[in-house]
XYZ file of C-alpha atoms in Angstrom:
285
model
C 0.000 0.000 0.000
C 1.165 3.532 -0.715
C 0.963 6.364 1.805
C -2.570 7.415 0.784
C -3.812 3.829 1.029
C -2.370 3.459 4.533
C -3.906 6.743 5.686
C -7.282 5.660 4.315
C -7.083 2.311 6.079
C -6.206 3.794 9.479
C -8.770 6.574 9.054
C -11.559 4.071 8.378
C -10.490 1.897 11.309
C -10.477 4.897 13.636
C -13.866 6.132 12.441
C -15.232 2.611 12.812
C -14.112 2.376 16.434
C -15.626 5.770 17.213
C -18.966 4.945 15.532
C -19.175 1.638 17.424
C -19.254 3.560 20.719
C -22.108 5.837 19.690
C -25.664 5.053 20.700
C -28.023 3.777 18.039
C -29.866 7.100 18.118
C -26.663 9.044 17.463
C -25.703 6.690 14.638
C -29.026 7.445 12.968
C -28.571 11.201 13.441
C -25.073 11.069 11.950
C -26.257 9.063 8.970
C -29.038 11.557 8.228
C -26.586 14.452 8.343
C -24.333 12.596 5.914
C -27.308 11.952 3.623
C -28.257 15.631 3.638
C -24.703 16.720 2.784
C -24.437 14.188 -0.031
C -27.810 15.129 -1.495
C -27.373 18.908 -1.335
C -23.644 19.474 -1.803
C -21.987 16.490 -3.488
C -23.483 16.073 -6.967
C -21.330 13.119 -8.035
C -23.552 10.551 -9.789
C -26.696 12.368 -8.687
C -27.642 13.063 -12.302
C -27.146 9.388 -13.115
C -29.491 8.406 -10.288
C -32.172 10.868 -11.416
C -31.901 9.636 -15.013
C -32.198 6.011 -13.866
C -35.229 6.743 -11.704
C -36.949 8.517 -14.589
C -36.257 5.520 -16.829
C -37.575 3.056 -14.248
C -40.557 5.133 -13.135
C -41.713 7.382 -16.004
C -44.997 7.851 -14.162
C -43.250 9.629 -11.250
C -43.424 13.416 -11.078
C -40.228 15.421 -10.569
C -41.164 15.783 -6.915
C -41.700 12.028 -6.675
C -38.254 11.389 -8.195
C -36.581 13.787 -5.756
C -38.396 12.331 -2.757
C -37.355 8.808 -3.727
C -33.773 9.956 -4.233
C -33.697 11.646 -0.817
C -34.930 8.437 0.810
C -32.275 6.533 -1.098
C -29.515 8.778 0.266
C -30.858 8.303 3.798
C -31.116 4.548 3.399
C -27.611 4.117 1.983
C -26.034 6.488 4.513
C -27.508 4.570 7.433
C -26.383 1.286 5.890
C -22.848 2.649 5.653
C -22.807 3.803 9.275
C -24.207 0.438 10.282
C -21.430 -1.301 8.355
C -18.776 0.829 10.040
C -20.167 -0.329 13.387
C -20.151 -4.028 12.389
C -20.542 -6.431 14.040
C -21.854 -4.577 17.113
C -24.537 -2.844 15.025
C -26.222 -6.195 14.340
C -26.838 -6.959 18.018
C -30.276 -5.331 18.158
C -31.620 -6.120 14.686
C -34.446 -8.526 13.942
C -34.300 -10.634 10.784
C -37.118 -12.599 9.193
C -35.902 -15.339 6.857
C -37.917 -16.479 3.858
C -36.549 -19.378 1.847
C -33.912 -20.842 4.148
C -35.235 -24.346 3.478
C -34.767 -23.779 -0.259
C -31.153 -22.754 0.350
C -30.494 -25.767 2.589
C -32.076 -28.120 0.058
C -29.927 -26.616 -2.687
C -26.729 -27.207 -0.711
C -27.752 -30.780 0.033
C -27.512 -31.564 -3.675
C -23.724 -31.326 -3.319
C -23.168 -29.189 -6.422
C -22.641 -25.906 -4.640
C -25.005 -22.949 -4.909
C -24.883 -19.913 -7.160
C -26.106 -17.052 -4.965
C -27.228 -14.191 -7.190
C -27.685 -10.801 -5.562
C -27.779 -7.093 -6.364
C -26.951 -3.659 -5.002
C -30.248 -3.565 -3.222
C -31.297 -3.339 0.407
C -28.979 -4.165 3.267
C -26.642 -6.403 1.292
C -24.030 -6.340 4.075
C -26.582 -7.790 6.500
C -27.348 -10.562 4.020
C -23.663 -11.473 3.948
C -23.433 -11.175 7.735
C -26.380 -13.514 8.282
C -24.958 -16.104 5.908
C -21.563 -15.902 7.564
C -22.659 -16.192 11.193
C -24.935 -19.097 10.249
C -21.975 -20.947 8.749
C -23.048 -20.832 5.121
C -19.847 -21.147 3.034
C -20.228 -17.955 1.009
C -17.421 -16.912 -1.297
C -18.399 -13.571 -2.754
C -16.890 -12.382 -6.015
C -15.898 -8.760 -5.474
C -14.334 -5.941 -7.460
C -10.989 -4.798 -6.052
C -11.146 -1.153 -5.036
C -8.510 1.208 -6.358
C -7.632 2.363 -2.855
C -5.946 -0.656 -1.276
C -6.503 0.722 2.215
C -10.267 0.924 1.740
C -10.226 -2.498 0.106
C -8.419 -4.025 3.085
C -10.768 -2.364 5.578
C -13.958 -3.577 3.865
C -12.584 -7.091 3.455
C -11.619 -7.296 7.129
C -15.044 -6.063 8.208
C -16.824 -8.681 6.134
C -14.553 -11.446 7.341
C -15.719 -10.748 10.896
C -18.950 -12.467 9.869
C -17.122 -15.446 8.428
C -17.540 -14.747 4.712
C -14.639 -14.641 2.284
C -13.852 -12.670 -0.844
C -12.804 -13.933 -4.214
C -11.670 -11.074 -6.401
C -12.451 -10.734 -10.074
C -9.750 -11.661 -12.563
C -8.875 -14.851 -10.670
C -8.795 -17.925 -12.852
C -12.146 -19.445 -13.738
C -10.974 -22.734 -12.256
C -10.952 -21.057 -8.834
C -14.611 -20.100 -9.208
C -15.644 -23.513 -10.474
C -13.784 -25.144 -7.580
C -15.974 -23.214 -5.140
C -18.996 -25.022 -6.552
C -17.159 -28.361 -6.713
C -16.438 -27.990 -2.989
C -20.175 -27.476 -2.377
C -19.737 -23.869 -1.334
C -21.741 -20.806 -2.321
C -20.508 -18.649 -5.182
C -21.824 -15.129 -4.619
C -22.390 -13.009 -7.733
C -23.688 -9.443 -7.755
C -25.343 -9.270 -11.154
C -27.110 -5.939 -11.565
C -24.498 -3.649 -13.109
C -23.972 -2.719 -16.739
C -22.053 -5.558 -18.402
C -20.969 -3.495 -21.408
C -20.646 -5.417 -24.676
C -19.981 -8.718 -22.892
C -23.472 -8.911 -21.422
C -26.802 -10.133 -22.672
C -29.625 -7.643 -23.144
C -32.743 -8.292 -21.101
C -35.488 -5.870 -20.153
C -35.058 -4.099 -16.828
C -37.978 -1.759 -16.151
C -39.073 -2.191 -19.790
C -35.701 -0.980 -21.093
C -32.988 -3.278 -22.532
C -30.056 -3.505 -20.109
C -26.739 -5.240 -20.697
C -26.647 -7.850 -17.927
C -23.897 -10.178 -16.735
C -24.160 -13.753 -18.007
C -21.957 -15.330 -15.344
C -24.695 -16.826 -13.169
C -26.353 -18.494 -16.137
C -23.077 -19.838 -17.538
C -22.010 -21.314 -14.199
C -25.399 -22.996 -13.861
C -25.392 -24.404 -17.380
C -21.858 -25.777 -16.964
C -22.340 -27.288 -13.498
C -26.091 -27.723 -12.846
C -25.487 -25.946 -9.523
C -28.794 -24.622 -8.108
C -29.367 -20.871 -8.269
C -30.744 -18.823 -5.394
C -31.564 -15.132 -5.667
C -30.855 -13.483 -2.317
C -31.704 -10.021 -0.974
C -32.073 -8.360 2.417
C -34.937 -5.859 2.645
C -35.308 -3.329 5.441
C -38.922 -3.556 6.612
C -38.743 -1.231 9.630
C -36.289 0.352 12.023
C -33.735 -2.373 12.844
C -36.048 -4.881 11.170
C -35.088 -6.825 8.068
C -36.361 -9.575 5.822
C -34.042 -11.874 3.898
C -35.533 -13.358 0.749
C -33.907 -16.502 -0.673
C -35.695 -17.257 -3.935
C -34.891 -20.308 -6.097
C -34.316 -19.491 -9.757
C -35.768 -22.368 -11.758
C -35.741 -21.489 -15.463
C -38.431 -22.775 -17.789
C -35.974 -22.839 -20.673
C -32.432 -23.631 -19.585
C -30.818 -20.846 -21.592
C -28.638 -17.882 -20.710
C -31.379 -15.491 -21.764
C -34.145 -17.210 -19.795
C -32.085 -17.472 -16.614
C -30.953 -13.851 -16.808
C -34.477 -12.638 -17.545
C -35.877 -14.536 -14.584
C -33.613 -13.179 -11.879
C -33.663 -9.682 -13.392
C -37.470 -9.673 -13.301
C -37.373 -10.958 -9.705
C -35.147 -8.030 -8.765
C -37.346 -5.541 -10.601
C -40.492 -6.688 -8.798
C -38.838 -6.148 -5.412
C -37.396 -2.771 -6.388
C -40.865 -1.589 -7.390
C -41.986 -2.219 -3.799
C -38.914 -0.593 -2.211
C -37.424 1.821 -4.785
C -35.495 3.786 -2.142
C -33.477 0.673 -1.272
C -31.854 0.282 -4.695
C -28.462 1.758 -5.556
C -29.516 3.994 -8.441
C -26.063 5.513 -8.872
C -24.767 2.905 -11.334
C -25.169 3.832 -14.990
C -27.365 0.761 -15.464
C -28.485 1.486 -19.040
C -25.130 2.839 -20.236
C -24.685 0.204 -22.946
C -27.327 0.151 -25.653
C -28.112 -2.683 -28.074
C -26.463 -2.521 -31.460
C -28.931 -1.677 -34.219
């Protein structure tokens, strides 16, 4: 790590230790102040989020778009503060689990499980729950440019017992995860550029990663779509939904889990990370 990376790492560790000591009420207050600053004074990716919301919800008024965006900032800011305070911040939360039997049944097949997820809801709590309940999750993650931040986030997540596999490792490493009957975690809701397959996302073609479908077709490993939804203050619901395609094709599989995600986002639009340029790549004419 260079000097900047080291400073970042120690800064995040220090902030984390300070946040852990704050009361829950003060953590909420801090997160709302952060959300307000980000919304009003830091415009980075704000235009992208507004454009995405207008694409997804053309029926929303401008006021409706702004209100949803404000709620999104508040939701994400609190999630970040909560992550900084991990694992202490999980002591008082309540989690309802839907689909755990489906996940257990999938693992019993001995082929591993492809866990498909998205930048939606409290994804860190989903990982935490899987880790503390001894599910062998190996999440495929993008290495951050700042090595200090990367190290901090990896260490935080490992406190729950989950492990990272970074992109650009050999494909044999990823296939071995399934061969060892572990869970291969794939976040599959970002623009996949020209390497993706186009499926409709909110009635608009979106280039979507094919990895989950390819792994399934090559291994027959069961697919589970997993999300953690915040349903109230300190209350969460984890949804573990089997993906069982009618036609065993890349397109059908990708359509199915993308539609599953869309249906949930429509119910909780403020819990989606709208700041990715999701429709950046357009189909060739």
